[in-house]
C-alpha cells in the first residue's frame, strides 16, 4: 500500500496538533449559519491553503469538526470558516464570542483545480452551505479575471433569508463580471428572484459545454442532479469537479471514518474529479 | 406587431424549436403578444384557464395562498419557458395564481383556439402534447427535489 497517510499540511510539524487561534469576528449569515473570522496570529505566515481545503476546528473540551475554509487564499492573517449549526461542536462554536480562543489544525484535503479552467468558461454550482468552500474559488478567479472567459455562479438556497453572502453575491455580479444567478425553494411576495431548484437555472444560461469547467458543491442529492444536468448539456465529465462531505474525524488518513468506497475523503478529497467518484454516487450502500 | 414579426418570435421560442412550418402556421392564428408590468396579476387560482403563455423575457411567479401567512411563491417561470397548462385539461381552471415578478413579455396562445386545433389536427395536437409532456416531466422532477427540502437535510454522517 502506498502513502496511506495524508500529506502533512504546509507549515505544520504534527498534523494532529491544534493551534490556538483567536475569534476576531462572528457574522450570522442566517438563523443557523455563521461565519467565524479567525486571527491566525503567529501562525499567519506559515499557514497557506488552497481553495476547497478544510481545517479541523476544535472547541476545547467538546470536540472537533471539519470545516471548509471560506476566505480569500491570497489574504493572510485572517481566516473565515462558515459553519452550519447542526451538532454538538458546531452548536458550541455558535456560542463563542469575539476574543474567545479555539483550536485549529490543517489545512487538509485536495483543492479545486483552478488551473484546469484557464482559458475556459467556469460554472460554479452550489447549494445551501455548499457555497462556502467555493467562495475562495470565486475570490481567486476574480483576482485573475482575464485568465477566464465567462464565470457563472449558480446558487440555490432554501429561502431568501437562508442565502449566504448576499452582499457579496451582488458584488460579484456588479464588480467582477461574474454571471450570478440565485434561486430559492420558496419565497414570499417580496422576492423578485428565481424560485425553483438550482438545476433549473441552467435554462437561463447558454453553456459552451465543451469549453466549460464546472465546480459543484452542495447536498449530495443536489450534486447528483447537477451532474446529470451537466452531462445532459454535454459538459465532459473530466471537466466536472465535486466536493464531498462525510464523517471527517482524524483528517490525516488514520481512522477511516471518511471512507468513501475505495478512497478516504480526507486524503483524496474532499474535491474529486467526477470520473473518479461517478460510479460511487450511484451506489446506495455508500 | 405584424404577423411576420410574430412568426419570427414564435420560431425563436425554445418550446417551439423544430416545430414544422405547417404547425407554426396553425399556431399563429391563436397567438398574440402580451406584456405585464411588475406585480401585475396574470391569472388567479380558480379562474377559468384559457391562455397558454410562452415567456419571452422577465419572470413570472406562481403563488399559492397560504391561509394565515399570505401568498407563498413556489416557482418562477422565465425566458424560454412556458406558463400554464390548465387550458388543456378539464375543467380548465388555474391551480395557482401567476404574478409578474418583474416586467414580463410573452406570447399568449388562446387556449380554446389551441384545443380546437389540437382536436382537428391530430399531428399538430400530438406535437404540442409531446412538448408539454416534456415540460411537465421536468417540472415534476424539480418539484420532487424541492419537496426533499435538500438544503435543510443534515445526515447523521455530518452532524457534528
GROMACS .gro file of C-alpha atoms in nm:
model
  446
    1UNK     CA    1   0.000   0.000   0.000
    2UNK     CA    2   0.143   0.338  -0.087
    3UNK     CA    3   0.120   0.657   0.111
    4UNK     CA    4  -0.183   0.577   0.325
    5UNK     CA    5  -0.141   0.883   0.543
    6UNK     CA    6  -0.239   1.220   0.400
    7UNK     CA    7   0.045   1.466   0.342
    8UNK     CA    8   0.137   1.681   0.638
    9UNK     CA    9  -0.017   2.025   0.591
   10UNK     CA   10   0.207   2.312   0.496
   11UNK     CA   11   0.389   2.466   0.788
   12UNK     CA   12   0.280   2.201   1.036
   13UNK     CA   13   0.511   1.963   1.213
   14UNK     CA   14   0.249   1.746   1.385
   15UNK     CA   15  -0.070   1.708   1.183
   16UNK     CA   16  -0.270   1.613   1.494
   17UNK     CA   17  -0.165   1.925   1.687
   18UNK     CA   18  -0.417   2.206   1.715
   19UNK     CA   19  -0.302   2.567   1.714
   20UNK     CA   20  -0.482   2.821   1.929
   21UNK     CA   21  -0.644   3.096   1.723
   22UNK     CA   22  -0.849   3.397   1.827
   23UNK     CA   23  -1.204   3.466   1.712
   24UNK     CA   24  -1.191   3.813   1.564
   25UNK     CA   25  -1.548   3.839   1.432
   26UNK     CA   26  -1.873   3.642   1.412
   27UNK     CA   27  -2.125   3.715   1.139
   28UNK     CA   28  -2.459   3.537   1.133
   29UNK     CA   29  -2.540   3.463   0.769
   30UNK     CA   30  -2.885   3.326   0.856
   31UNK     CA   31  -3.067   3.166   1.152
   32UNK     CA   32  -2.835   2.868   1.178
   33UNK     CA   33  -2.523   2.954   0.981
   34UNK     CA   34  -2.245   3.185   1.087
   35UNK     CA   35  -1.902   3.289   0.969
   36UNK     CA   36  -1.612   3.295   1.212
   37UNK     CA   37  -1.323   3.518   1.121
   38UNK     CA   38  -1.013   3.388   1.295
   39UNK     CA   39  -0.700   3.581   1.377
   40UNK     CA   40  -0.419   3.343   1.287
   41UNK     CA   41  -0.162   3.530   1.498
   42UNK     CA   42   0.188   3.382   1.473
   43UNK     CA   43   0.057   3.106   1.250
   44UNK     CA   44  -0.047   3.352   0.977
   45UNK     CA   45   0.287   3.332   0.798
   46UNK     CA   46   0.330   2.959   0.758
   47UNK     CA   47  -0.040   2.887   0.709
   48UNK     CA   48  -0.122   2.860   0.339
   49UNK     CA   49  -0.429   2.697   0.192
   50UNK     CA   50  -0.581   2.626  -0.145
   51UNK     CA   51  -0.948   2.681  -0.236
   52UNK     CA   52  -1.153   2.379  -0.133
   53UNK     CA   53  -0.937   2.268   0.159
   54UNK     CA   54  -1.068   2.234   0.514
   55UNK     CA   55  -0.948   2.269   0.871
   56UNK     CA   56  -1.029   2.069   1.182
   57UNK     CA   57  -1.183   2.323   1.418
   58UNK     CA   58  -1.150   2.231   1.784
   59UNK     CA   59  -1.364   2.351   2.072
   60UNK     CA   60  -1.162   2.268   2.381
   61UNK     CA   61  -1.330   2.001   2.588
   62UNK     CA   62  -1.605   1.946   2.332
   63UNK     CA   63  -1.455   1.812   2.013
   64UNK     CA   64  -1.352   1.875   1.656
   65UNK     CA   65  -1.540   1.936   1.333
   66UNK     CA   66  -1.414   1.952   0.977
   67UNK     CA   67  -1.498   2.292   0.832
   68UNK     CA   68  -1.414   2.423   0.485
   69UNK     CA   69  -1.216   2.742   0.460
   70UNK     CA   70  -1.429   3.014   0.305
   71UNK     CA   71  -1.197   3.314   0.285
   72UNK     CA   72  -0.964   3.453   0.019
   73UNK     CA   73  -0.650   3.236  -0.003
   74UNK     CA   74  -0.447   3.540  -0.104
   75UNK     CA   75  -0.518   3.724   0.217
   76UNK     CA   76  -0.313   3.617   0.514
   77UNK     CA   77  -0.367   3.685   0.881
   78UNK     CA   78  -0.741   3.632   0.893
   79UNK     CA   79  -0.928   3.316   0.801
   80UNK     CA   80  -1.301   3.259   0.753
   81UNK     CA   81  -1.499   2.947   0.830
   82UNK     CA   82  -1.870   2.945   0.752
   83UNK     CA   83  -2.038   2.698   0.982
   84UNK     CA   84  -2.381   2.537   0.987
   85UNK     CA   85  -2.504   2.484   1.344
   86UNK     CA   86  -2.613   2.120   1.343
   87UNK     CA   87  -2.440   1.924   1.617
   88UNK     CA   88  -2.253   1.944   1.946
   89UNK     CA   89  -1.931   2.102   1.818
   90UNK     CA   90  -2.093   2.349   1.582
   91UNK     CA   91  -2.351   2.449   1.842
   92UNK     CA   92  -2.068   2.510   2.085
   93UNK     CA   93  -1.888   2.717   1.820
   94UNK     CA   94  -2.205   2.918   1.770
   95UNK     CA   95  -2.194   3.017   2.136
   96UNK     CA   96  -1.842   3.155   2.113
   97UNK     CA   97  -1.777   3.526   2.133
   98UNK     CA   98  -1.529   3.768   1.986
   99UNK     CA   99  -1.198   3.722   2.167
  100UNK     CA  100  -1.254   3.356   2.252
  101UNK     CA  101  -0.985   3.107   2.156
  102UNK     CA  102  -1.043   2.785   1.965
  103UNK     CA  103  -0.808   2.525   1.820
  104UNK     CA  104  -0.730   2.478   1.455
  105UNK     CA  105  -0.531   2.224   1.258
  106UNK     CA  106  -0.495   2.199   0.885
  107UNK     CA  107  -0.533   2.275   0.605
  108UNK     CA  108  -0.629   1.931   0.476
  109UNK     CA  109  -0.755   1.773   0.163
  110UNK     CA  110  -0.750   1.831  -0.208
  111UNK     CA  111  -0.837   2.160  -0.374
  112UNK     CA  112  -1.041   2.284  -0.668
  113UNK     CA  113  -0.817   2.257  -0.978
  114UNK     CA  114  -0.838   2.619  -1.079
  115UNK     CA  115  -0.565   2.589  -1.342
  116UNK     CA  116  -0.789   2.346  -1.533
  117UNK     CA  117  -1.025   2.636  -1.601
  118UNK     CA  118  -0.773   2.875  -1.754
  119UNK     CA  119  -0.893   2.997  -2.093
  120UNK     CA  120  -1.230   2.835  -2.042
  121UNK     CA  121  -1.575   2.920  -1.908
  122UNK     CA  122  -1.619   2.840  -1.541
  123UNK     CA  123  -1.952   2.733  -1.399
  124UNK     CA  124  -1.979   2.720  -1.021
  125UNK     CA  125  -2.289   2.542  -0.896
  126UNK     CA  126  -2.365   2.541  -0.528
  127UNK     CA  127  -2.650   2.480  -0.290
  128UNK     CA  128  -2.702   2.585   0.072
  129UNK     CA  129  -2.381   2.597   0.268
  130UNK     CA  130  -2.204   2.446  -0.036
  131UNK     CA  131  -2.120   2.798  -0.143
  132UNK     CA  132  -1.872   2.830   0.146
  133UNK     CA  133  -1.596   2.603   0.006
  134UNK     CA  134  -1.646   2.763  -0.336
  135UNK     CA  135  -1.612   3.119  -0.214
  136UNK     CA  136  -1.228   3.103  -0.219
  137UNK     CA  137  -1.258   2.990  -0.582
  138UNK     CA  138  -1.463   3.298  -0.670
  139UNK     CA  139  -1.208   3.523  -0.497
  140UNK     CA  140  -0.925   3.356  -0.687
  141UNK     CA  141  -1.097   3.375  -1.025
  142UNK     CA  142  -1.198   3.737  -0.968
  143UNK     CA  143  -0.840   3.824  -0.883
  144UNK     CA  144  -0.719   3.698  -1.221
  145UNK     CA  145  -1.040   3.764  -1.414
  146UNK     CA  146  -0.870   3.797  -1.755
  147UNK     CA  147  -0.750   3.437  -1.750
  148UNK     CA  148  -1.103   3.300  -1.783
  149UNK     CA  149  -1.388   3.354  -2.025
  150UNK     CA  150  -1.729   3.352  -1.866
  151UNK     CA  151  -1.759   3.297  -1.493
  152UNK     CA  152  -2.103   3.180  -1.388
  153UNK     CA  153  -2.222   3.125  -1.033
  154UNK     CA  154  -2.547   2.931  -0.989
  155UNK     CA  155  -2.658   2.923  -0.627
  156UNK     CA  156  -2.963   2.765  -0.467
  157UNK     CA  157  -3.094   2.815  -0.117
  158UNK     CA  158  -3.394   2.722   0.090
  159UNK     CA  159  -3.541   3.071   0.112
  160UNK     CA  160  -3.418   3.428   0.056
  161UNK     CA  161  -3.331   3.460   0.425
  162UNK     CA  162  -3.119   3.145   0.412
  163UNK     CA  163  -2.885   3.268   0.138
  164UNK     CA  164  -2.519   3.310   0.229
  165UNK     CA  165  -2.303   3.611   0.142
  166UNK     CA  166  -2.592   3.811  -0.001
  167UNK     CA  167  -2.394   4.134  -0.030
  168UNK     CA  168  -2.104   3.956  -0.196
  169UNK     CA  169  -2.329   3.781  -0.446
  170UNK     CA  170  -2.436   4.122  -0.573
  171UNK     CA  171  -2.081   4.250  -0.568
  172UNK     CA  172  -1.953   3.956  -0.773
  173UNK     CA  173  -2.211   4.032  -1.039
  174UNK     CA  174  -2.164   4.408  -1.040
  175UNK     CA  175  -1.790   4.443  -0.996
  176UNK     CA  176  -1.630   4.124  -1.118
  177UNK     CA  177  -1.824   4.047  -1.436
  178UNK     CA  178  -1.950   3.723  -1.286
  179UNK     CA  179  -2.289   3.600  -1.403
  180UNK     CA  180  -2.460   3.530  -1.075
  181UNK     CA  181  -2.797   3.354  -1.070
  182UNK     CA  182  -2.962   3.277  -0.739
  183UNK     CA  183  -3.270   3.068  -0.678
  184UNK     CA  184  -3.463   2.964  -0.369
  185UNK     CA  185  -3.704   2.679  -0.297
  186UNK     CA  186  -3.970   2.916  -0.174
  187UNK     CA  187  -4.016   3.286  -0.120
  188UNK     CA  188  -4.266   3.545  -0.018
  189UNK     CA  189  -4.407   3.812  -0.248
  190UNK     CA  190  -4.116   4.046  -0.179
  191UNK     CA  191  -3.873   3.806  -0.350
  192UNK     CA  192  -3.830   3.904  -0.716
  193UNK     CA  193  -3.567   3.646  -0.800
  194UNK     CA  194  -3.584   3.289  -0.924
  195UNK     CA  195  -3.776   3.018  -0.739
  196UNK     CA  196  -3.704   2.654  -0.810
  197UNK     CA  197  -3.421   2.406  -0.792
  198UNK     CA  198  -3.068   2.515  -0.879
  199UNK     CA  199  -3.058   2.290  -1.186
  200UNK     CA  200  -3.344   2.496  -1.329
  201UNK     CA  201  -3.104   2.790  -1.362
  202UNK     CA  202  -2.928   2.609  -1.647
  203UNK     CA  203  -3.228   2.709  -1.861
  204UNK     CA  204  -3.115   3.073  -1.839
  205UNK     CA  205  -2.751   3.036  -1.933
  206UNK     CA  206  -2.619   2.913  -2.262
  207UNK     CA  207  -2.325   2.690  -2.182
  208UNK     CA  208  -2.046   2.634  -2.429
  209UNK     CA  209  -2.041   2.283  -2.289
  210UNK     CA  210  -1.714   2.154  -2.433
  211UNK     CA  211  -1.532   2.466  -2.311
  212UNK     CA  212  -1.680   2.471  -1.962
  213UNK     CA  213  -1.524   2.359  -1.636
  214UNK     CA  214  -1.775   2.304  -1.354
  215UNK     CA  215  -1.721   2.309  -0.980
  216UNK     CA  216  -2.010   2.166  -0.777
  217UNK     CA  217  -2.074   2.168  -0.404
  218UNK     CA  218  -2.390   2.115  -0.205
  219UNK     CA  219  -2.605   1.836  -0.062
  220UNK     CA  220  -2.521   1.508  -0.237
  221UNK     CA  221  -2.867   1.479  -0.385
  222UNK     CA  222  -2.829   1.823  -0.538
  223UNK     CA  223  -2.487   1.732  -0.678
  224UNK     CA  224  -2.628   1.414  -0.828
  225UNK     CA  225  -2.897   1.604  -1.020
  226UNK     CA  226  -2.650   1.877  -1.114
  227UNK     CA  227  -2.410   1.620  -1.257
  228UNK     CA  228  -2.697   1.467  -1.457
  229UNK     CA  229  -2.781   1.811  -1.594
  230UNK     CA  230  -2.419   1.890  -1.683
  231UNK     CA  231  -2.391   1.558  -1.864
  232UNK     CA  232  -2.720   1.619  -2.045
  233UNK     CA  233  -2.582   1.952  -2.163
  234UNK     CA  234  -2.262   1.793  -2.287
  235UNK     CA  235  -2.005   1.911  -2.033
  236UNK     CA  236  -1.725   1.650  -2.044
  237UNK     CA  237  -1.714   1.452  -1.720
  238UNK     CA  238  -1.342   1.524  -1.674
  239UNK     CA  239  -1.429   1.895  -1.665
  240UNK     CA  240  -1.655   1.845  -1.362
  241UNK     CA  241  -1.531   1.854  -1.002
  242UNK     CA  242  -1.726   1.793  -0.682
  243UNK     CA  243  -1.663   1.840  -0.313
  244UNK     CA  244  -1.786   1.555  -0.095
  245UNK     CA  245  -1.870   1.571   0.273
  246UNK     CA  246  -1.858   1.272   0.504
  247UNK     CA  247  -1.763   1.198   0.861
  248UNK     CA  248  -1.417   1.350   0.872
  249UNK     CA  249  -1.259   1.259   1.200
  250UNK     CA  250  -0.878   1.249   1.203
  251UNK     CA  251  -0.830   1.429   0.868
  252UNK     CA  252  -0.496   1.258   0.808
  253UNK     CA  253  -0.599   0.917   0.676
  254UNK     CA  254  -0.558   0.719   1.002
  255UNK     CA  255  -0.907   0.646   1.123
  256UNK     CA  256  -1.105   0.555   0.811
  257UNK     CA  257  -1.425   0.729   0.923
  258UNK     CA  258  -1.442   0.925   0.599
  259UNK     CA  259  -1.405   0.625   0.373
  260UNK     CA  260  -1.598   0.669   0.050
  261UNK     CA  261  -1.571   0.349  -0.150
  262UNK     CA  262  -1.201   0.290  -0.209
  263UNK     CA  263  -1.100   0.643  -0.111
  264UNK     CA  264  -1.061   0.843   0.208
  265UNK     CA  265  -1.217   1.184   0.167
  266UNK     CA  266  -0.964   1.349   0.396
  267UNK     CA  267  -0.681   1.217   0.183
  268UNK     CA  268  -0.800   1.213  -0.178
  269UNK     CA  269  -1.093   1.452  -0.134
  270UNK     CA  270  -1.291   1.646  -0.050
  271UNK     CA  271  -1.260   1.770  -0.409
  272UNK     CA  272  -1.278   1.492  -0.666
  273UNK     CA  273  -1.288   1.486  -1.043
  274UNK     CA  274  -1.625   1.343  -1.142
  275UNK     CA  275  -1.493   1.031  -1.324
  276UNK     CA  276  -1.325   0.922  -1.000
  277UNK     CA  277  -1.649   0.908  -0.799
  278UNK     CA  278  -1.929   0.886  -1.055
  279UNK     CA  279  -1.979   0.510  -1.004
  280UNK     CA  280  -1.976   0.559  -0.626
  281UNK     CA  281  -2.250   0.820  -0.644
  282UNK     CA  282  -2.487   0.561  -0.789
  283UNK     CA  283  -2.423   0.309  -0.507
  284UNK     CA  284  -2.695   0.316  -0.241
  285UNK     CA  285  -2.471   0.144   0.014
  286UNK     CA  286  -2.231   0.440   0.003
  287UNK     CA  287  -4.682   4.351  -3.415
  288UNK     CA  288  -4.707   4.223  -3.771
  289UNK     CA  289  -4.782   3.858  -3.844
  290UNK     CA  290  -4.432   3.820  -3.986
  291UNK     CA  291  -4.274   3.950  -3.664
  292UNK     CA  292  -4.492   3.724  -3.454
  293UNK     CA  293  -4.389   3.424  -3.661
  294UNK     CA  294  -4.023   3.507  -3.603
  295UNK     CA  295  -4.086   3.550  -3.232
  296UNK     CA  296  -4.263   3.214  -3.216
  297UNK     CA  297  -3.983   3.043  -3.408
  298UNK     CA  298  -3.727   3.178  -3.162
  299UNK     CA  299  -3.901   3.039  -2.855
  300UNK     CA  300  -3.731   2.719  -2.729
  301UNK     CA  301  -4.067   2.549  -2.667
  302UNK     CA  302  -4.128   2.555  -3.042
  303UNK     CA  303  -3.777   2.459  -3.154
  304UNK     CA  304  -3.808   2.228  -3.454
  305UNK     CA  305  -4.181   2.297  -3.493
  306UNK     CA  306  -4.276   2.245  -3.858
  307UNK     CA  307  -4.370   2.541  -4.075
  308UNK     CA  308  -4.715   2.397  -4.121
  309UNK     CA  309  -4.773   2.361  -3.748
  310UNK     CA  310  -4.633   2.709  -3.693
  311UNK     CA  311  -4.895   2.849  -3.931
  312UNK     CA  312  -5.164   2.661  -3.741
  313UNK     CA  313  -5.038   2.803  -3.413
  314UNK     CA  314  -5.007   3.157  -3.541
  315UNK     CA  315  -5.383   3.202  -3.559
  316UNK     CA  316  -5.408   3.160  -3.181
  317UNK     CA  317  -5.111   3.382  -3.087
  318UNK     CA  318  -5.072   3.739  -2.969
  319UNK     CA  319  -4.803   3.937  -2.790
  320UNK     CA  320  -4.862   4.044  -2.432
  321UNK     CA  321  -4.673   4.247  -2.175
  322UNK     CA  322  -4.720   4.254  -1.798
  323UNK     CA  323  -4.587   4.522  -1.570
  324UNK     CA  324  -4.414   4.426  -1.244
  325UNK     CA  325  -4.663   4.290  -0.986
  326UNK     CA  326  -4.941   4.254  -1.245
  327UNK     CA  327  -5.159   3.951  -1.184
  328UNK     CA  328  -5.164   3.735  -1.496
  329UNK     CA  329  -5.425   3.489  -1.370
  330UNK     CA  330  -5.574   3.383  -1.042
  331UNK     CA  331  -5.623   3.044  -0.882
  332UNK     CA  332  -5.973   2.910  -0.958
  333UNK     CA  333  -6.036   3.131  -1.261
  334UNK     CA  334  -6.107   2.979  -1.600
  335UNK     CA  335  -5.780   2.883  -1.769
  336UNK     CA  336  -5.794   2.987  -2.127
  337UNK     CA  337  -5.444   3.101  -2.214
  338UNK     CA  338  -5.108   2.937  -2.266
  339UNK     CA  339  -4.807   3.167  -2.234
  340UNK     CA  340  -4.464   3.136  -2.391
  341UNK     CA  341  -4.245   3.364  -2.180
  342UNK     CA  342  -4.002   3.577  -2.380
  343UNK     CA  343  -3.847   3.796  -2.112
  344UNK     CA  344  -3.892   3.879  -1.747
  345UNK     CA  345  -4.008   3.644  -1.474
  346UNK     CA  346  -4.346   3.515  -1.358
  347UNK     CA  347  -4.402   3.389  -1.004
  348UNK     CA  348  -4.653   3.116  -0.926
  349UNK     CA  349  -4.820   3.171  -0.593
  350UNK     CA  350  -5.035   2.970  -0.356
  351UNK     CA  351  -5.239   3.148  -0.096
  352UNK     CA  352  -5.134   3.017   0.243
  353UNK     CA  353  -5.409   3.097   0.496
  354UNK     CA  354  -5.262   3.292   0.782
  355UNK     CA  355  -4.933   3.355   0.603
  356UNK     CA  356  -5.039   3.520   0.281
  357UNK     CA  357  -4.917   3.428  -0.065
  358UNK     CA  358  -4.619   3.195  -0.096
  359UNK     CA  359  -4.416   3.192  -0.414
  360UNK     CA  360  -4.334   2.835  -0.508
  361UNK     CA  361  -4.190   2.863  -0.856
  362UNK     CA  362  -4.085   3.113  -1.117
  363UNK     CA  363  -4.101   3.082  -1.492
  364UNK     CA  364  -3.854   3.275  -1.703
  365UNK     CA  365  -3.746   3.345  -2.061
  366UNK     CA  366  -3.776   3.045  -2.291
  367UNK     CA  367  -4.017   2.866  -2.060
  368UNK     CA  368  -4.394   2.815  -2.070
  369UNK     CA  369  -4.662   2.919  -1.827
  370UNK     CA  370  -4.979   2.720  -1.764
  371UNK     CA  371  -5.125   2.400  -1.900
  372UNK     CA  372  -5.464   2.409  -1.725
  373UNK     CA  373  -5.611   2.537  -2.054
  374UNK     CA  374  -5.558   2.183  -2.185
  375UNK     CA  375  -5.708   1.979  -1.905
  376UNK     CA  376  -6.073   1.982  -1.800
  377UNK     CA  377  -6.222   2.161  -1.603
  378UNK     CA  378  -5.987   2.433  -1.737
  379UNK     CA  379  -5.926   2.616  -1.409
  380UNK     CA  380  -5.598   2.764  -1.287
  381UNK     CA  381  -5.446   2.586  -0.987
  382UNK     CA  382  -5.215   2.874  -0.899
  383UNK     CA  383  -5.202   3.248  -0.916
  384UNK     CA  384  -4.944   3.392  -1.155
  385UNK     CA  385  -4.788   3.733  -1.092
  386UNK     CA  386  -4.524   3.912  -1.296
  387UNK     CA  387  -4.230   3.928  -1.052
  388UNK     CA  388  -4.064   4.174  -1.290
  389UNK     CA  389  -4.184   4.326  -1.617
  390UNK     CA  390  -4.259   4.033  -1.844
  391UNK     CA  391  -4.320   3.986  -2.216
  392UNK     CA  392  -4.482   3.674  -2.352
  393UNK     CA  393  -4.671   3.525  -2.641
  394UNK     CA  394  -5.025   3.443  -2.535
  395UNK     CA  395  -5.190   3.149  -2.710
  396UNK     CA  396  -5.567   3.131  -2.684
  397UNK     CA  397  -5.646   2.806  -2.502
  398UNK     CA  398  -5.980   2.732  -2.667
  399UNK     CA  399  -5.838   2.808  -3.012
  400UNK     CA  400  -5.543   2.580  -2.938
  401UNK     CA  401  -5.766   2.299  -2.808
  402UNK     CA  402  -5.980   2.313  -3.120
  403UNK     CA  403  -5.676   2.296  -3.344
  404UNK     CA  404  -5.532   2.008  -3.143
  405UNK     CA  405  -5.858   1.817  -3.187
  406UNK     CA  406  -5.899   1.888  -3.557
  407UNK     CA  407  -5.533   1.821  -3.647
  408UNK     CA  408  -5.406   1.518  -3.457
  409UNK     CA  409  -5.047   1.562  -3.583
  410UNK     CA  410  -5.040   1.917  -3.453
  411UNK     CA  411  -5.207   1.808  -3.129
  412UNK     CA  412  -4.954   1.527  -3.072
  413UNK     CA  413  -4.663   1.764  -3.132
  414UNK     CA  414  -4.797   2.018  -2.882
  415UNK     CA  415  -4.876   1.748  -2.625
  416UNK     CA  416  -4.535   1.589  -2.659
  417UNK     CA  417  -4.365   1.921  -2.593
  418UNK     CA  418  -4.591   1.992  -2.298
  419UNK     CA  419  -4.528   1.645  -2.158
  420UNK     CA  420  -4.155   1.716  -2.158
  421UNK     CA  421  -4.213   2.039  -1.969
  422UNK     CA  422  -4.439   1.859  -1.720
  423UNK     CA  423  -4.180   1.586  -1.669
  424UNK     CA  424  -3.903   1.832  -1.591
  425UNK     CA  425  -4.131   2.036  -1.362
  426UNK     CA  426  -4.234   1.720  -1.178
  427UNK     CA  427  -3.870   1.624  -1.127
  428UNK     CA  428  -3.792   1.973  -0.999
  429UNK     CA  429  -4.092   1.964  -0.765
  430UNK     CA  430  -3.978   1.631  -0.620
  431UNK     CA  431  -3.639   1.784  -0.547
  432UNK     CA  432  -3.800   2.086  -0.387
  433UNK     CA  433  -4.011   1.855  -0.169
  434UNK     CA  434  -3.692   1.698  -0.034
  435UNK     CA  435  -3.603   2.029   0.128
  436UNK     CA  436  -3.247   1.926   0.048
  437UNK     CA  437  -3.075   2.232   0.193
  438UNK     CA  438  -3.231   2.152   0.529
  439UNK     CA  439  -3.121   1.790   0.516
  440UNK     CA  440  -2.843   1.706   0.756
  441UNK     CA  441  -2.727   1.348   0.755
  442UNK     CA  442  -2.606   1.184   1.074
  443UNK     CA  443  -2.273   1.149   0.893
  444UNK     CA  444  -2.202   1.520   0.914
  445UNK     CA  445  -2.388   1.611   1.233
  446UNK     CA  446  -2.103   1.746   1.448
   0.00000   0.00000   0.00000
